[in-house]
Amino acid sequence: MADPEVQIASGEPTNEGDVEMGGGDGNADVVEVGETGAPVGGAAEENEKPAQREKFVDYLKSPMVELLVGSAESQTLLTAHKALLTKSPFFAEKLSSSSSNRIEMTDEELDAISCFLEYLYTGEYFPHRLSSGTLEADPSAPRIDDTGAQLLKHARVYTLAEKLGMPSLKSLSHSKIHLITSTALAEIAYARYVYSHTSRSDLTIRKPVASFWGQRSHVLRHETEGSFRDMCLEFPEFAFDVLSFVLDAEERRAQRRGDDEVGKSARKRARGA
């Protein structure tokens, strides 16, 4: 392929491998205020007092919590309001089980934590997703991700959101991954992160990776300078998922052709022959 640059989500369906993107509920982290659970129109409704609306300023009046992020020379101290942090089940449990208002997160990336806090306060994080279905321009980043840095930024937010129990942030970060224009080498770096930091059952992020390489590996593997082979050897699950995608796509094509031998063994000789 003359141009190894690829667009993760072009919006164009493929015959071999349509992938269901795990969207999730965009409001999953939003706290609904004023729900009483009483039947509509019942006597209980007449006696109930209207629930008081929780104002944003109330969050800002809550105590500050210190977050010690990173380690060694890169360690950074951040602060955030407790009432906002406890929207995350992870932080809610940490703060309820300790009298300290400092939480150490030495294994986390500062940029990912920063994105999480920005989302917590504003409902988004930079670069924002635009109504046009693209990401706003980032002056500090190249137009084409040739190292995987932009893909990894959102992938780290995804795994952090999983840890913190923030499904809508997880969905948002995943959607941004598929708006990055990247090269084959960047895609390998991203695939390596996904298969080393997510569980085998997380098909939301793993399935699109396998689909991407299942559709393009016959071309793009030549652009990866041996990294595709190394990836397959380092992560056999990746190799199996890609192979499964290719075989499933071939089986579907055979079914459309009406082949009678689909699903049957093609072996004509005994094993020892």
PDB file of C-alpha atoms in Angstrom, residues 18 21 24 30 62 64 70 96 107 119 173 179 207 239 245-246 255:
ATOM      1  CA  ASP A  18     -18.190  -5.204  10.707  1.00  0.00           C
ATOM      2  CA  MET A  21     -18.289  -0.503  18.903  1.00  0.00           C
ATOM      3  CA  GLY A  24     -22.121   2.653  26.445  1.00  0.00           C
ATOM      4  CA  VAL A  30     -24.267  11.442  35.886  1.00  0.00           C
ATOM      5  CA  SER A  62     -16.649  20.178  49.820  1.00  0.00           C
ATOM      6  CA  MET A  64     -10.149  19.249  49.065  1.00  0.00           C
ATOM      7  CA  GLY A  70       3.490   9.407  39.637  1.00  0.00           C
ATOM      8  CA  SER A  96     -14.672   6.244  53.188  1.00  0.00           C
ATOM      9  CA  ASP A 107       1.379   3.911  39.163  1.00  0.00           C
ATOM     10  CA  TYR A 119     -13.874  15.382  32.671  1.00  0.00           C
ATOM     11  CA  SER A 173     -12.180   7.901  25.491  1.00  0.00           C
ATOM     12  CA  LEU A 179     -10.995   9.428  15.441  1.00  0.00           C
ATOM     13  CA  LYS A 207     -12.260  -6.626  19.110  1.00  0.00           C
ATOM     14  CA  ALA A 239      -2.345 -13.386  17.013  1.00  0.00           C
ATOM     15  CA  PHE A 245     -11.221 -12.587  12.548  1.00  0.00           C
ATOM     16  CA  VAL A 246      -9.678 -13.621   9.218  1.00  0.00           C
ATOM     17  CA  GLN A 255     -21.608 -18.910   3.198  1.00  0.00           C
TER      18      GLN A 255
END
